[in-house]
mmCIF file of C-alpha atoms in Angstrom:
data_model
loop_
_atom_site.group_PDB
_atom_site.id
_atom_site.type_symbol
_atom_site.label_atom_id
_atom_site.label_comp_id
_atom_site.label_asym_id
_atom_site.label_seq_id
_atom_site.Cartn_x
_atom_site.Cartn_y
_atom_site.Cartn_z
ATOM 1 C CA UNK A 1 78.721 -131.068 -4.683
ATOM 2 C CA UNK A 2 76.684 -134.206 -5.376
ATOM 3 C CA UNK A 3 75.890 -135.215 -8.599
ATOM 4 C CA UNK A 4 72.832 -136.759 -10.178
ATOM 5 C CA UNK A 5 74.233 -140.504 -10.740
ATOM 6 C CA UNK A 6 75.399 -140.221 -6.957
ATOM 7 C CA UNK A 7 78.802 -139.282 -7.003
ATOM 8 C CA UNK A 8 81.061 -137.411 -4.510
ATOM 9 C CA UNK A 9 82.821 -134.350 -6.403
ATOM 10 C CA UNK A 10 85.739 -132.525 -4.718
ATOM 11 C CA UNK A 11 83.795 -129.538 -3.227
ATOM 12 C CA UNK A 12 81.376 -132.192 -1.456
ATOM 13 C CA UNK A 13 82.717 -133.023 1.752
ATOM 14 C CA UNK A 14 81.895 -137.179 2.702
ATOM 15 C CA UNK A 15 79.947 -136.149 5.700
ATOM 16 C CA UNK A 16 77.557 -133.476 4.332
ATOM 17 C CA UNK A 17 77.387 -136.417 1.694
ATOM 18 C CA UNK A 18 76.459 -138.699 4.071
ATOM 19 C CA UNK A 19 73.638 -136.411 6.412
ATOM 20 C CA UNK A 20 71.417 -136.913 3.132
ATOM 21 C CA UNK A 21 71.191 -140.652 3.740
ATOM 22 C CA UNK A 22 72.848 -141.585 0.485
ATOM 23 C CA UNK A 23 75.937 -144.143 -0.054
ATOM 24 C CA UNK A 24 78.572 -143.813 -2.619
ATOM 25 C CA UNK A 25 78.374 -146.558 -5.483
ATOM 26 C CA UNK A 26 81.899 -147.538 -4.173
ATOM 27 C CA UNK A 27 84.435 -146.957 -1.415
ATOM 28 C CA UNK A 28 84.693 -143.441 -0.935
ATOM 29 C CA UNK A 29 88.196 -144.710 1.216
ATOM 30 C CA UNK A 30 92.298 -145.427 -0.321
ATOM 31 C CA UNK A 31 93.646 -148.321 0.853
ATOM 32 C CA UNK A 32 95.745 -145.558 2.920
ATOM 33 C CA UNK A 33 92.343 -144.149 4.289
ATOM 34 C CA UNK A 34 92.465 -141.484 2.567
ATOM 35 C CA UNK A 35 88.846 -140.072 1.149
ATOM 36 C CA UNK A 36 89.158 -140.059 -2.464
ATOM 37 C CA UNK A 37 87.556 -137.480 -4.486
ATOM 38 C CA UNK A 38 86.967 -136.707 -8.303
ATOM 39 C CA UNK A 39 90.298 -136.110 -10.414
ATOM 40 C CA UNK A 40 92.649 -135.175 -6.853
ATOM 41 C CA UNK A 41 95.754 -137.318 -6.544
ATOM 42 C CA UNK A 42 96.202 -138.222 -2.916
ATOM 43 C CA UNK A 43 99.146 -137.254 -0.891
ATOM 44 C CA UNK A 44 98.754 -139.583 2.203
ATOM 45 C CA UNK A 45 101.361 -142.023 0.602
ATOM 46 C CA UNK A 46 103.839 -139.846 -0.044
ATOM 47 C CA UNK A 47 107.152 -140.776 1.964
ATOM 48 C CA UNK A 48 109.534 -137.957 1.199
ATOM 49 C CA UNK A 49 108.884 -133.975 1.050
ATOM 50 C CA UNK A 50 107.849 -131.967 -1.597
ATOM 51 C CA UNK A 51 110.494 -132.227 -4.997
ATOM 52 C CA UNK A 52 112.207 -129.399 -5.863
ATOM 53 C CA UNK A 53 111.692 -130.272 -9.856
ATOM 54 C CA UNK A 54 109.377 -132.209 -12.087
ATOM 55 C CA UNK A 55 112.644 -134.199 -13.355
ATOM 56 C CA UNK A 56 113.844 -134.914 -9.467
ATOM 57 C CA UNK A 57 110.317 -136.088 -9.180
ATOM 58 C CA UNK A 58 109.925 -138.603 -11.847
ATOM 59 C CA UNK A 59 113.212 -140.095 -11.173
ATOM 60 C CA UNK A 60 113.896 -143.777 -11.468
ATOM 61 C CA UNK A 61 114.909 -144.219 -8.195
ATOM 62 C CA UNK A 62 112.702 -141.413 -6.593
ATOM 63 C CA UNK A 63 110.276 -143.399 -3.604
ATOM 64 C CA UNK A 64 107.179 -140.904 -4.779
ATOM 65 C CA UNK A 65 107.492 -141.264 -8.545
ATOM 66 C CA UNK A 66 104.006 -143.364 -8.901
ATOM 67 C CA UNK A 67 102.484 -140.211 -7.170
ATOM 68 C CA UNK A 68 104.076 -137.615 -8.564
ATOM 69 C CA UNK A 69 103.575 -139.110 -12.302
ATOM 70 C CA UNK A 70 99.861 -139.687 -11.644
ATOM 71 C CA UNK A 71 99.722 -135.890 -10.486
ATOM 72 C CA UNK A 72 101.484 -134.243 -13.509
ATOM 73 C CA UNK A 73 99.355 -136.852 -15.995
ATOM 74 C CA UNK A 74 96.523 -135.949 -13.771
ATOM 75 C CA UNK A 75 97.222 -131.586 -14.423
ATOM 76 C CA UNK A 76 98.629 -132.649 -18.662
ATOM 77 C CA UNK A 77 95.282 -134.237 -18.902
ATOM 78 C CA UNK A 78 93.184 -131.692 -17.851
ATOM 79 C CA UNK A 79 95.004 -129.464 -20.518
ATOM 80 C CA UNK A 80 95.067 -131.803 -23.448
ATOM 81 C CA UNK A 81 90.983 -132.578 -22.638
ATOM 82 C CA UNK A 82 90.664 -128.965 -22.719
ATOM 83 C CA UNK A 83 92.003 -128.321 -25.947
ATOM 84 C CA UNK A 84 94.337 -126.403 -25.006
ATOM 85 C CA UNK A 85 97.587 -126.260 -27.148
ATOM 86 C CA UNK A 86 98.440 -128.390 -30.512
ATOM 87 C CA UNK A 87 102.059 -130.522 -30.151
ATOM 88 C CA UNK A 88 104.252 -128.787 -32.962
ATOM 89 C CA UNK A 89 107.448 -130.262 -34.410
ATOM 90 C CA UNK A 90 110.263 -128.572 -34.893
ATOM 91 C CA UNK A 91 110.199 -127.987 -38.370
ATOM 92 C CA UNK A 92 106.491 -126.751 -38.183
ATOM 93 C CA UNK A 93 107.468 -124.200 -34.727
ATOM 94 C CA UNK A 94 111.150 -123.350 -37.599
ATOM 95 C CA UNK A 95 107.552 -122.568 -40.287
ATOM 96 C CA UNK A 96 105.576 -120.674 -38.019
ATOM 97 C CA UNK A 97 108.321 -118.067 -37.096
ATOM 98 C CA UNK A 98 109.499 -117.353 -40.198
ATOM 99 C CA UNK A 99 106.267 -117.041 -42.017
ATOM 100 C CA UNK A 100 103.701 -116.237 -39.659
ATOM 101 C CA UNK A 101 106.468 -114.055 -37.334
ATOM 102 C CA UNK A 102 105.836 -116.007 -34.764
ATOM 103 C CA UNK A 103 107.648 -114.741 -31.510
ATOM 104 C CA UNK A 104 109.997 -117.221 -29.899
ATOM 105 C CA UNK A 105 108.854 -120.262 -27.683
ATOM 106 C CA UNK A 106 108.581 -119.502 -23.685
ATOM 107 C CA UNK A 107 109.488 -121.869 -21.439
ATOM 108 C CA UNK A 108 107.505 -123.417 -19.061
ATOM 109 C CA UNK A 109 107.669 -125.667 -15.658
ATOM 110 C CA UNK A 110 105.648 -127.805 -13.240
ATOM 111 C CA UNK A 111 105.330 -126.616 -9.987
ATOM 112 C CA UNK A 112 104.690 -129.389 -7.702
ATOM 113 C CA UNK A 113 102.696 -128.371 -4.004
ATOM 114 C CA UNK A 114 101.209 -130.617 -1.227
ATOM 115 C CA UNK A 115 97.834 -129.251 -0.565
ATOM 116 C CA UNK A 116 97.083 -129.930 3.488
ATOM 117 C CA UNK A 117 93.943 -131.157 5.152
ATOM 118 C CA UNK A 118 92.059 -128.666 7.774
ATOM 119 C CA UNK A 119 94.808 -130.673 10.275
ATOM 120 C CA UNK A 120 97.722 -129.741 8.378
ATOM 121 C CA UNK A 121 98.204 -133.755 7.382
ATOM 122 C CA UNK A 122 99.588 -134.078 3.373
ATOM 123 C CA UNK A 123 95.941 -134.419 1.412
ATOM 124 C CA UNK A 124 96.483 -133.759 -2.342
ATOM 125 C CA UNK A 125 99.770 -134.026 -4.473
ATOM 126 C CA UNK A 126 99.303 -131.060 -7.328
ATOM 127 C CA UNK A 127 100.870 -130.097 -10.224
ATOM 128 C CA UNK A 128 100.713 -126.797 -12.043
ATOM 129 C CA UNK A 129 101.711 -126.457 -15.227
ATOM 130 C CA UNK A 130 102.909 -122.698 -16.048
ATOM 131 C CA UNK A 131 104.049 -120.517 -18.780
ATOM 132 C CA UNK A 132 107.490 -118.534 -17.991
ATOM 133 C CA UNK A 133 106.116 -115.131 -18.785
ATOM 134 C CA UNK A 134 108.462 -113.081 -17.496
ATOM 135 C CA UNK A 135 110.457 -114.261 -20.646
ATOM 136 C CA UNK A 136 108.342 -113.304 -22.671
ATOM 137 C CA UNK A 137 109.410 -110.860 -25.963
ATOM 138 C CA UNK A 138 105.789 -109.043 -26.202
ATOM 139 C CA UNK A 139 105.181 -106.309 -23.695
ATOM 140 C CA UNK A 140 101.995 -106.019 -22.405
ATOM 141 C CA UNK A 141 100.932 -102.283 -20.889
ATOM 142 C CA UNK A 142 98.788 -102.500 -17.786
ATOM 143 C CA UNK A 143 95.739 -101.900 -19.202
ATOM 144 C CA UNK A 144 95.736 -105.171 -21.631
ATOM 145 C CA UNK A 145 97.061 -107.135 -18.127
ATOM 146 C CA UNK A 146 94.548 -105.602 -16.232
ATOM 147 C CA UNK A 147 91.598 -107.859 -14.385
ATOM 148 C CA UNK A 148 89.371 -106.594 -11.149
ATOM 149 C CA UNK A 149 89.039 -108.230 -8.378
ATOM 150 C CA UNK A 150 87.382 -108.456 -5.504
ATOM 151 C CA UNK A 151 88.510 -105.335 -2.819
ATOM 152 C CA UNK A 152 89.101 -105.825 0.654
ATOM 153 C CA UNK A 153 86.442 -103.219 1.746
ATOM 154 C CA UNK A 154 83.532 -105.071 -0.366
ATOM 155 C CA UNK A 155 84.635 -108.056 1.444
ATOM 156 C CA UNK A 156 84.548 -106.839 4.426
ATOM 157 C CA UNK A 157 81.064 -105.690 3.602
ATOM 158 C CA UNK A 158 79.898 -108.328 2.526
ATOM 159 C CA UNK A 159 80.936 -110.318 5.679
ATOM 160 C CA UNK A 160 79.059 -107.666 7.968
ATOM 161 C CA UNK A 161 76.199 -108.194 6.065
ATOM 162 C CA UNK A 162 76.311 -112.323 6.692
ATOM 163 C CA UNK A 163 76.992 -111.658 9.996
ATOM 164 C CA UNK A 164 74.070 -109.674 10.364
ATOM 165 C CA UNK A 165 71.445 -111.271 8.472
ATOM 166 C CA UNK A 166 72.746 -114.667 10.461
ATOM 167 C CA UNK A 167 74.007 -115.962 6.805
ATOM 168 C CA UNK A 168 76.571 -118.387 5.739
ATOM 169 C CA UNK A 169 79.371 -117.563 3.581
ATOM 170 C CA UNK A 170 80.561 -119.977 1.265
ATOM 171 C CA UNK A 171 82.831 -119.824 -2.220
ATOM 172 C CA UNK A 172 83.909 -121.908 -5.134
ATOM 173 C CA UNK A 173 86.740 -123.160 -7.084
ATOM 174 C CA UNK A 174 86.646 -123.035 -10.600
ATOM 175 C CA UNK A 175 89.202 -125.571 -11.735
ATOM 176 C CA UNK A 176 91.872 -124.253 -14.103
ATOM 177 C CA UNK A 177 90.376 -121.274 -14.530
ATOM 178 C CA UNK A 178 93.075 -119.704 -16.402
ATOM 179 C CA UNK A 179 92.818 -122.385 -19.334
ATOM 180 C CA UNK A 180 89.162 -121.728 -20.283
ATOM 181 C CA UNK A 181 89.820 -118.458 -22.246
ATOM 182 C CA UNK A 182 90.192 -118.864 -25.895
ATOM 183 C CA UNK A 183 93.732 -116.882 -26.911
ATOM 184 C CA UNK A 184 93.214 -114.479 -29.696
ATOM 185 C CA UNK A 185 93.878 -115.141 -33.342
ATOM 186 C CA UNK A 186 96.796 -112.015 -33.272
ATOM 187 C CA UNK A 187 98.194 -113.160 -30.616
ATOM 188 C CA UNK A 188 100.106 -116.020 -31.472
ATOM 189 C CA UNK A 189 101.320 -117.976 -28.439
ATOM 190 C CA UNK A 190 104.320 -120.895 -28.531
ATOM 191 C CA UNK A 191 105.994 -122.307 -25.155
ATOM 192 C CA UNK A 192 108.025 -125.367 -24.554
ATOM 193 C CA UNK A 193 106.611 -128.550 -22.343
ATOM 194 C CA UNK A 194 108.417 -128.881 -18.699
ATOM 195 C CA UNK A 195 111.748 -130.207 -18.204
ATOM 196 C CA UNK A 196 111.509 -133.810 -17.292
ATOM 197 C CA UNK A 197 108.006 -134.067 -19.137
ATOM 198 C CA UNK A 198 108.107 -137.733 -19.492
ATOM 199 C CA UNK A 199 106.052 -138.050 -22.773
ATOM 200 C CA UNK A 200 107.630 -134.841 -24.256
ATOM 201 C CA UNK A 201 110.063 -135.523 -27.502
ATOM 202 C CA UNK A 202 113.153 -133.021 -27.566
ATOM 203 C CA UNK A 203 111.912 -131.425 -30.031
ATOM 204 C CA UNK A 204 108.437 -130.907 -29.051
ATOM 205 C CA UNK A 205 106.955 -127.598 -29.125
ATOM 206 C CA UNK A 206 103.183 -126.186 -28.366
ATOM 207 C CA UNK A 207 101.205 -123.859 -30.027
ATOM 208 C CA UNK A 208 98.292 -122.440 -27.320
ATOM 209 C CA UNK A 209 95.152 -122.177 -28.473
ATOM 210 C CA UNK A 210 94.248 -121.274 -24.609
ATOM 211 C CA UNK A 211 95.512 -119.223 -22.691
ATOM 212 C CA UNK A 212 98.021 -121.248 -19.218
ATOM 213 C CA UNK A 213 98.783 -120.175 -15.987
ATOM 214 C CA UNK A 214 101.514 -117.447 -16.003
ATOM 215 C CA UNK A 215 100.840 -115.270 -18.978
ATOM 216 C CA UNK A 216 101.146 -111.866 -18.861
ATOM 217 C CA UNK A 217 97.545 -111.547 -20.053
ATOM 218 C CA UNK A 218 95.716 -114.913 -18.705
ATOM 219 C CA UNK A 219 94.269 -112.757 -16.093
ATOM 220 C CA UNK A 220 92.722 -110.474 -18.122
ATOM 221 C CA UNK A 221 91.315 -112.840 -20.630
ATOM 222 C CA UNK A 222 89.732 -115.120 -17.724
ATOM 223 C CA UNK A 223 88.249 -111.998 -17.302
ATOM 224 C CA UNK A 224 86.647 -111.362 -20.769
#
């Protein structure tokens, strides 16, 4: 995608960018020569595998901290720009369950991936922040976890159809989706920050005003 003031956005590719003639205001390279698009963290410099934790990630003496810290800031940032929770202390998360009945805080983790190139080579370093909801104390029926999606047979269909009428298929990403939908006033929501958060205090709590990744309901209220 191209935007008006000329710059390359993740779901442009540089050389569809660069069949329209235009130039990027600056280097569109790393100094690893890696192409660097809007708000990814490159994973060309990474010199060990994937971490097993955020806290094995971000330690001291860990060769891909820079990387993995700019990734998680990268994912926290997108969260706290959304609006999406309010930092509690403990005193106020001590208030809010006994006056307000607030259930008890879920955990939560980062899960760290390395995204691959269309040849398999390390291209982005990502970090996924997610709620614990199998812990949680509310149960959910179906029907209030419920979203639709897309069926295999309307795909299908709608593939015969672009073959046929000689069309291309393309899709889109909506980034963090999950995070966009506005959580209920009755449904009062309270989850830790992940282990080895490095700007978390230890007794830092956050109350969601949107709904995160791994909810029981998230799904559904993407879908509203």
């Amino acid at each position: 995608r191209l935007t008006c003031d000329n710059t390359l956005l993740p779901s442009w590719g540089f050389k569809g960018y660069s069949k329209l003639g235009l130039k990027p205001t600056s280097n569109p390279f790393d100094r690893h020569g890696q192409l660097v698009t809007a708000s990814h963290v490159s994973a060309r410099g990474l010199k060990q595998g994937c971490p097993k934790s955020l806290r094995e990630a971000l330690e001291q003496d860990s060769v891909d901290r820079d990387i993995w810290l700019k990734s998680y800031h990268e994912e926290k940032g997108g969260l706290v720009d959304n609006e999406t929770f309010v930092k509690l202390t403990l005193q106020q998360y001590k208030d809010l369950r006994l006056k307000k009945g607030a259930p008890k805080a879920i955990p939560t983790m980062c899960v760290l991936t390395v995204k691959t190139d269309e040849n398999l080579n390390p291209d982005r370093a990502k970090s996924r922040i997610v709620v614990l909801g199998n812990l949680e104390d509310r149960y959910w029926a179906k029907s209030d976890r419920y979203a639709p999606v897309l069926q295999y047979s309307s795909l299908r269909l709608l593939t015969s159809m672009a073959v046929e009428k000689r069309r291309r298929l393309k899709q889109g990403d909506f980034k963090n989706a999950f995070v966009q939908a506005t959580l209920p006033d009755d449904e009062l929501t309270i989850v830790r920050p992940p282990m080895g958060d490095p700007d978390a205090g230890v007794d830092e709590f956050w109350l969601l005003k949107k709904s995160l990744y791994g909810l029981c309901r998230a799904p559904r209220h993407w879908y509203d």
